[in-house]
mmCIF file of N, CA and C in Angstrom:
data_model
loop_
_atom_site.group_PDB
_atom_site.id
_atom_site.type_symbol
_atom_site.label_atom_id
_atom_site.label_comp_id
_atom_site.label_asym_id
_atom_site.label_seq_id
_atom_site.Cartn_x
_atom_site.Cartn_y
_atom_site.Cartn_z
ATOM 1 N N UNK C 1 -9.690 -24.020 -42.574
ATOM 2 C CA UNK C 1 -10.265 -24.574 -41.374
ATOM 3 C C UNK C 1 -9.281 -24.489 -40.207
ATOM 4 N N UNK C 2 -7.825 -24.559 -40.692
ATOM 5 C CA UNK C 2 -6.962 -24.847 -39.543
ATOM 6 C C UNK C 2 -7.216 -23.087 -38.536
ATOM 7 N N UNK C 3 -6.488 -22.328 -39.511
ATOM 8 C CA UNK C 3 -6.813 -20.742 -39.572
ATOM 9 C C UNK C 3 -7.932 -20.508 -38.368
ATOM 10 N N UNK C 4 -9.020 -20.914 -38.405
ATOM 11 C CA UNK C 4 -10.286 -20.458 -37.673
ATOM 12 C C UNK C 4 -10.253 -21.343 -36.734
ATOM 13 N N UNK C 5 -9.589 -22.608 -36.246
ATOM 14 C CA UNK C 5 -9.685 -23.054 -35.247
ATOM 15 C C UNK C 5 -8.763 -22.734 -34.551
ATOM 16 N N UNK C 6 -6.938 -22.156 -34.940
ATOM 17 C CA UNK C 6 -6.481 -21.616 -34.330
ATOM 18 C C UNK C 6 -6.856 -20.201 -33.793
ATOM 19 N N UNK C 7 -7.086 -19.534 -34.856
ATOM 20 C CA UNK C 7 -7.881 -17.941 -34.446
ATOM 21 C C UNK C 7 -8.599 -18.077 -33.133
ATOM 22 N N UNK C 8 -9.772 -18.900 -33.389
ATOM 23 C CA UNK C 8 -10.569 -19.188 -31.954
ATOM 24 C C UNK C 8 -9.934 -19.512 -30.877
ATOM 25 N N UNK C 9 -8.880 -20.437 -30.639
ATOM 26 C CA UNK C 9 -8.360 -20.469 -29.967
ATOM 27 C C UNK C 9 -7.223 -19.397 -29.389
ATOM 28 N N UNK C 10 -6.866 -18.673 -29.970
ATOM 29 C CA UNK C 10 -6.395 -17.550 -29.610
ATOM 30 C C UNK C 10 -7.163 -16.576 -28.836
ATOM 31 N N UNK C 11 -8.052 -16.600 -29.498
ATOM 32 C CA UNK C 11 -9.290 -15.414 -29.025
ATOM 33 C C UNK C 11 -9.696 -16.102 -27.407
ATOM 34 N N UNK C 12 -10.195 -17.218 -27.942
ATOM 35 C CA UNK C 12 -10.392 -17.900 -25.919
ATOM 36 C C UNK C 12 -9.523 -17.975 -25.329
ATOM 37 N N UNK C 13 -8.708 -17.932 -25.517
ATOM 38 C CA UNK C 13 -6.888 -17.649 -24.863
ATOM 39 C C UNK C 13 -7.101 -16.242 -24.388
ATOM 40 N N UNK C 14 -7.355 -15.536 -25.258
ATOM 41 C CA UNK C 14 -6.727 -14.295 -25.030
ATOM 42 C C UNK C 14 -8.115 -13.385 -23.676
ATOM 43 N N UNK C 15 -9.099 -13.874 -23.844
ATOM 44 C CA UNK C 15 -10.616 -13.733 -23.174
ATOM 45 C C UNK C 15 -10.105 -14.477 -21.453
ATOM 46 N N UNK C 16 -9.510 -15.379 -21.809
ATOM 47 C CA UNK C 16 -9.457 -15.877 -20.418
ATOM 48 C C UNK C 16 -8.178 -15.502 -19.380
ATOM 49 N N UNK C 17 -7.352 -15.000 -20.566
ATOM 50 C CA UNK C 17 -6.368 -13.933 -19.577
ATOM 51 C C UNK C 17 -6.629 -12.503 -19.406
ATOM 52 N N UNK C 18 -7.745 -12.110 -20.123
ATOM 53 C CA UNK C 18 -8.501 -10.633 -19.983
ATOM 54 C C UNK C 18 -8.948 -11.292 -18.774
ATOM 55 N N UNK C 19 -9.921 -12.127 -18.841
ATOM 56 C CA UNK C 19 -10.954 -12.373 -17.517
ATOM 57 C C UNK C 19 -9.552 -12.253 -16.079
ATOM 58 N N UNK C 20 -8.517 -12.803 -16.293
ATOM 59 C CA UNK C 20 -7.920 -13.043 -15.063
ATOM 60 C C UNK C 20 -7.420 -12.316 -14.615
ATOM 61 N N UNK C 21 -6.842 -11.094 -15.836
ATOM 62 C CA UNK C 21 -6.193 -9.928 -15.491
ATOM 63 C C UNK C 21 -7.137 -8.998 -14.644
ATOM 64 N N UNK C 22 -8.592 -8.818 -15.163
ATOM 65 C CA UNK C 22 -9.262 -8.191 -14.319
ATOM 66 C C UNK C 22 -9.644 -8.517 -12.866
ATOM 67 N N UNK C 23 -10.162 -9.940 -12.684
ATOM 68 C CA UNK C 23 -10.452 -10.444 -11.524
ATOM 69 C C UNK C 23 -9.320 -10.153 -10.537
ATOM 70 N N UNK C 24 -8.043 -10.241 -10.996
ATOM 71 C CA UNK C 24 -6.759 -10.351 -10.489
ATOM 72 C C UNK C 24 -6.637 -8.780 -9.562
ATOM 73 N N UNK C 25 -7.311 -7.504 -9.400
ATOM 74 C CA UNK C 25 -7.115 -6.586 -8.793
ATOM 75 C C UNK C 25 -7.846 -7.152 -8.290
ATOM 76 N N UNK C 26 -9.131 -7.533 -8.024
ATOM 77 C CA UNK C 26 -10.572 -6.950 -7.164
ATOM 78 C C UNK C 26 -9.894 -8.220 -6.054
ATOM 79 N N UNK C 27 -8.856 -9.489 -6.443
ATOM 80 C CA UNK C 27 -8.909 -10.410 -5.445
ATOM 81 C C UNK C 27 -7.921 -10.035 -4.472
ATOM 82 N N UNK C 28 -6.963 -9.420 -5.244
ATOM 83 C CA UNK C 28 -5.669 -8.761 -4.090
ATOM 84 C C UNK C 28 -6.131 -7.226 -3.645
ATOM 85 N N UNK C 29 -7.632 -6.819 -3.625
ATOM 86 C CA UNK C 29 -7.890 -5.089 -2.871
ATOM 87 C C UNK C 29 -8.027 -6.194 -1.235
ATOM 88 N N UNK C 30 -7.599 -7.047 -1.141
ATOM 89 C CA UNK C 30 -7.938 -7.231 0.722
ATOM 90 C C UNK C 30 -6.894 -7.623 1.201
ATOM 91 N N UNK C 31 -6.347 -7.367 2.630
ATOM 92 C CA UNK C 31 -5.370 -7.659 3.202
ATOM 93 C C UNK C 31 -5.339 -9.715 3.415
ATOM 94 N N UNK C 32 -6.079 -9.849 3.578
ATOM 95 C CA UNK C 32 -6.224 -11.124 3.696
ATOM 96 C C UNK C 32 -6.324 -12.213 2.997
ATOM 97 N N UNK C 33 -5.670 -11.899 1.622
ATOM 98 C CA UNK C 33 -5.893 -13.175 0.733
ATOM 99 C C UNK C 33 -4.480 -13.636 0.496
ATOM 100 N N UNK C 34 -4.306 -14.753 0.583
ATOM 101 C CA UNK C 34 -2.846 -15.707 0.448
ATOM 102 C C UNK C 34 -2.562 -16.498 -0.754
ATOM 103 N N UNK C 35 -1.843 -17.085 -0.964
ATOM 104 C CA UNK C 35 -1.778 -17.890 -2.308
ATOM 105 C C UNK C 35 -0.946 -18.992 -1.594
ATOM 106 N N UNK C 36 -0.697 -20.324 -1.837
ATOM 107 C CA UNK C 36 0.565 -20.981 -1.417
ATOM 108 C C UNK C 36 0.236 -22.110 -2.420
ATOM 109 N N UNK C 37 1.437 -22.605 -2.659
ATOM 110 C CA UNK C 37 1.745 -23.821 -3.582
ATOM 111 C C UNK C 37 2.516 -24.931 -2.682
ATOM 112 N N UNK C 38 2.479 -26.150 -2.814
ATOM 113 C CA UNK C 38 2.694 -27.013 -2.294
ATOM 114 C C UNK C 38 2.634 -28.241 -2.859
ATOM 115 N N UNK C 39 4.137 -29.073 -2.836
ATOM 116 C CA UNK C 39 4.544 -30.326 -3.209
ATOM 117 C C UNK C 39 4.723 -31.366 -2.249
ATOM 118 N N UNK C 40 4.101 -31.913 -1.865
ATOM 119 C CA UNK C 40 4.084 -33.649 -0.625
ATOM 120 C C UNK C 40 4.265 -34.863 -1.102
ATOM 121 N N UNK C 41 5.190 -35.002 -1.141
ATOM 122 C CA UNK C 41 5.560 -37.205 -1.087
ATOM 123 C C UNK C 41 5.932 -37.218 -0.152
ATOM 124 N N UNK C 42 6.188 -38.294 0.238
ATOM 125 C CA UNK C 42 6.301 -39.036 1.637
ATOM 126 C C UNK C 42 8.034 -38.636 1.756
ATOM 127 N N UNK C 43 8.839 -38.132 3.213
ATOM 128 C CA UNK C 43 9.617 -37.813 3.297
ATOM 129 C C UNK C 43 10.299 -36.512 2.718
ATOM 130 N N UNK C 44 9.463 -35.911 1.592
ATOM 131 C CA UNK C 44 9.667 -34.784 1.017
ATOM 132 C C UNK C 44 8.494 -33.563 0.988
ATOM 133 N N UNK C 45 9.079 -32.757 1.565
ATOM 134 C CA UNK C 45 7.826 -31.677 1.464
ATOM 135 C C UNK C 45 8.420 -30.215 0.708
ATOM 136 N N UNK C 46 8.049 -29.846 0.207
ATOM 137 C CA UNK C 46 8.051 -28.529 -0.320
ATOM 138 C C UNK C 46 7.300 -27.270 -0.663
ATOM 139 N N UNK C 47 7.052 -26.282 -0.116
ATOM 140 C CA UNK C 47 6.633 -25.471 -0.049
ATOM 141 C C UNK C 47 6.664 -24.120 -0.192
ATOM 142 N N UNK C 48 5.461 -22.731 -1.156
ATOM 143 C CA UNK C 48 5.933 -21.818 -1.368
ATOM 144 C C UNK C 48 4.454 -21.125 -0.886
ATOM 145 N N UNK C 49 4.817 -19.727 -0.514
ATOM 146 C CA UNK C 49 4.157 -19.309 -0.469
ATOM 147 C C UNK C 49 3.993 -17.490 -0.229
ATOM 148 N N UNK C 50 2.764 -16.785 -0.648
ATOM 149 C CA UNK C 50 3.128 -15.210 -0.910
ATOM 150 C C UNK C 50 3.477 -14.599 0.990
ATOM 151 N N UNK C 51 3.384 -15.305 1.703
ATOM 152 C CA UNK C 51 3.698 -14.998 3.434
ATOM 153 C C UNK C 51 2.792 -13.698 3.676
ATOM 154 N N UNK C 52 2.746 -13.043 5.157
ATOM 155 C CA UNK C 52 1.859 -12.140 5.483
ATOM 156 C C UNK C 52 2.135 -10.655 5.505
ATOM 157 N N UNK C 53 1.427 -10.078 5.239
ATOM 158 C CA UNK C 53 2.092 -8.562 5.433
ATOM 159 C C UNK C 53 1.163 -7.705 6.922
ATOM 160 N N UNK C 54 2.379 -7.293 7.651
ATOM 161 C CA UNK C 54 2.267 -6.452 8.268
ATOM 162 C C UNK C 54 2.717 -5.233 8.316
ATOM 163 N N UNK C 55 1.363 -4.335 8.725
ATOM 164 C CA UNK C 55 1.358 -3.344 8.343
ATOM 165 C C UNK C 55 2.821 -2.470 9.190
ATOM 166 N N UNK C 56 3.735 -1.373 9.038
ATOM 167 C CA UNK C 56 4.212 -0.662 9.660
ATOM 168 C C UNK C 56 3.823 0.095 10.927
ATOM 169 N N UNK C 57 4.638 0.301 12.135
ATOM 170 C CA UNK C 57 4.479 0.685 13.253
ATOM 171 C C UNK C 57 3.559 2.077 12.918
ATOM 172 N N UNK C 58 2.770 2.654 13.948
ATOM 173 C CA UNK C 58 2.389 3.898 13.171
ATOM 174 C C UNK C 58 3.789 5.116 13.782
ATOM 175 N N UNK C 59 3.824 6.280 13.413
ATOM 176 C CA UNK C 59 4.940 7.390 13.669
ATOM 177 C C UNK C 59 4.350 8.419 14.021
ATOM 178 N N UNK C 60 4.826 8.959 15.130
ATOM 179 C CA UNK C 60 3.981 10.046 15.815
ATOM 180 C C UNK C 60 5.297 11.162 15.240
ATOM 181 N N UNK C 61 4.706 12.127 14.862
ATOM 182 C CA UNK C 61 5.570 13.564 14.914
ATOM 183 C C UNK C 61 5.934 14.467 15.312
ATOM 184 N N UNK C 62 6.278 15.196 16.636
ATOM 185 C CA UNK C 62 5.565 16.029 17.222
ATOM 186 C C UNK C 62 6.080 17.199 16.223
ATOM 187 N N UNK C 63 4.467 18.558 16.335
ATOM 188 C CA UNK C 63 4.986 19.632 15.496
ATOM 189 C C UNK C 63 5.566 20.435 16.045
ATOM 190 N N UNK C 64 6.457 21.297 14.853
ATOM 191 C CA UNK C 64 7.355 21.974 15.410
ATOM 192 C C UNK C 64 6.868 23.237 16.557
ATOM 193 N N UNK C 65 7.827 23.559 17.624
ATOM 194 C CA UNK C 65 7.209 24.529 18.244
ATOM 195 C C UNK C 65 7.177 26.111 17.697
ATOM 196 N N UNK C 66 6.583 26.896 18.182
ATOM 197 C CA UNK C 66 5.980 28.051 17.693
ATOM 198 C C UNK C 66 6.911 29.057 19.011
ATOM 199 N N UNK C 67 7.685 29.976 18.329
ATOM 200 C CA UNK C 67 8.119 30.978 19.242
ATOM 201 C C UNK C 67 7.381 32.661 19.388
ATOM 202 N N UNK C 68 6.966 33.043 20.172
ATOM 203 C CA UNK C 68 6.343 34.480 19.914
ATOM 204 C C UNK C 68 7.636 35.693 20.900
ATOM 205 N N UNK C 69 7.611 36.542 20.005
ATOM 206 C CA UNK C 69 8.514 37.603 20.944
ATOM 207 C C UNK C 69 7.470 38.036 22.141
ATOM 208 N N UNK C 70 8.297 38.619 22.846
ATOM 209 C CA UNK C 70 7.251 39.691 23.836
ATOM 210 C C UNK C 70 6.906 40.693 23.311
ATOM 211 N N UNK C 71 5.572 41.198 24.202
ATOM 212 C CA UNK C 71 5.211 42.269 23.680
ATOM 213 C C UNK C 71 5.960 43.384 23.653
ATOM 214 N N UNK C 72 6.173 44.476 23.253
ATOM 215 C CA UNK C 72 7.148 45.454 23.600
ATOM 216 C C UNK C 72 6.245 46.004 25.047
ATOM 217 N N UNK C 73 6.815 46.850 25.464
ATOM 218 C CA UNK C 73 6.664 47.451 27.245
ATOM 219 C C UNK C 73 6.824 49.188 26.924
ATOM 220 N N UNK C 74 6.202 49.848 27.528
ATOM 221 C CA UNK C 74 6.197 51.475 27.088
ATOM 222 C C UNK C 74 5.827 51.936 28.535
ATOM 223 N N UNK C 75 7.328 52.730 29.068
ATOM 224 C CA UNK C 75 6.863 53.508 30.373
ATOM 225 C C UNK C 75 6.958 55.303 29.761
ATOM 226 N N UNK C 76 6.355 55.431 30.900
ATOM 227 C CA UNK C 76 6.030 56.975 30.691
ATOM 228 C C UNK C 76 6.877 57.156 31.385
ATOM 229 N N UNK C 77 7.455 58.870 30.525
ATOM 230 C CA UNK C 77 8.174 59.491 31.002
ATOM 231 C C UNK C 77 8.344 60.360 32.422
ATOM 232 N N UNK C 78 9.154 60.355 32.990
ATOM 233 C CA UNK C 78 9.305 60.573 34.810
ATOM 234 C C UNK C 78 8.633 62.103 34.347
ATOM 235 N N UNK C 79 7.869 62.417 35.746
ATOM 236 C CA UNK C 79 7.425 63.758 35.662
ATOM 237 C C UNK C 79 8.271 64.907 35.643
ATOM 238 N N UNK C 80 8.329 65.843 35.383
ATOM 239 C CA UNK C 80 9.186 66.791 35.632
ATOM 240 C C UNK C 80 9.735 67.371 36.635
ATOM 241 N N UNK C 81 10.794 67.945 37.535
ATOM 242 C CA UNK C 81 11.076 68.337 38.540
ATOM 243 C C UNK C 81 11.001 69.715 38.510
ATOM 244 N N UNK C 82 10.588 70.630 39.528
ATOM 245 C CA UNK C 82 10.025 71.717 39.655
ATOM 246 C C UNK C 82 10.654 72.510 40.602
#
């Protein structure tokens, strides 16, 4: 009897950290979810918490420039002298 009530309890143990592990992506896919913990008595406060993320400046690149030769140039030859 002991056996099967611990077993079970393992098993719902183990079901309810499956459940959390999964839920646990779909709640952190948004920028906007926080967590904070917090301890208050009078004269004492304490406090924790996951703070905000901001995103990075964006970075412009400019691309590299592109050099082309000139075209080559072709004169004709001077006429002949006579």
């Amino acid at each position: 009897m002991t056996i099967n009530r611990s077993f079970q309890a393992m098993a719902a143990a183990a079901g309810v950290a499956l459940a959390l592990l999964t839920a646990a992506g779909a709640a952190q896919a948004r920028s906007d979810v926080s967590w904070s913990v917090g301890i208050g008595v009078p004269g004492v406060v304490v406090g924790a918490s996951n703070g905000g993320y901001y995103a990075p400046a964006p970075v412009y690149v400019a691309p590299r420039p592109v050099y082309y030769a000139p075209r080559p140039v072709y004169y004709a030859p001077p006429p002949p002298v006579v």
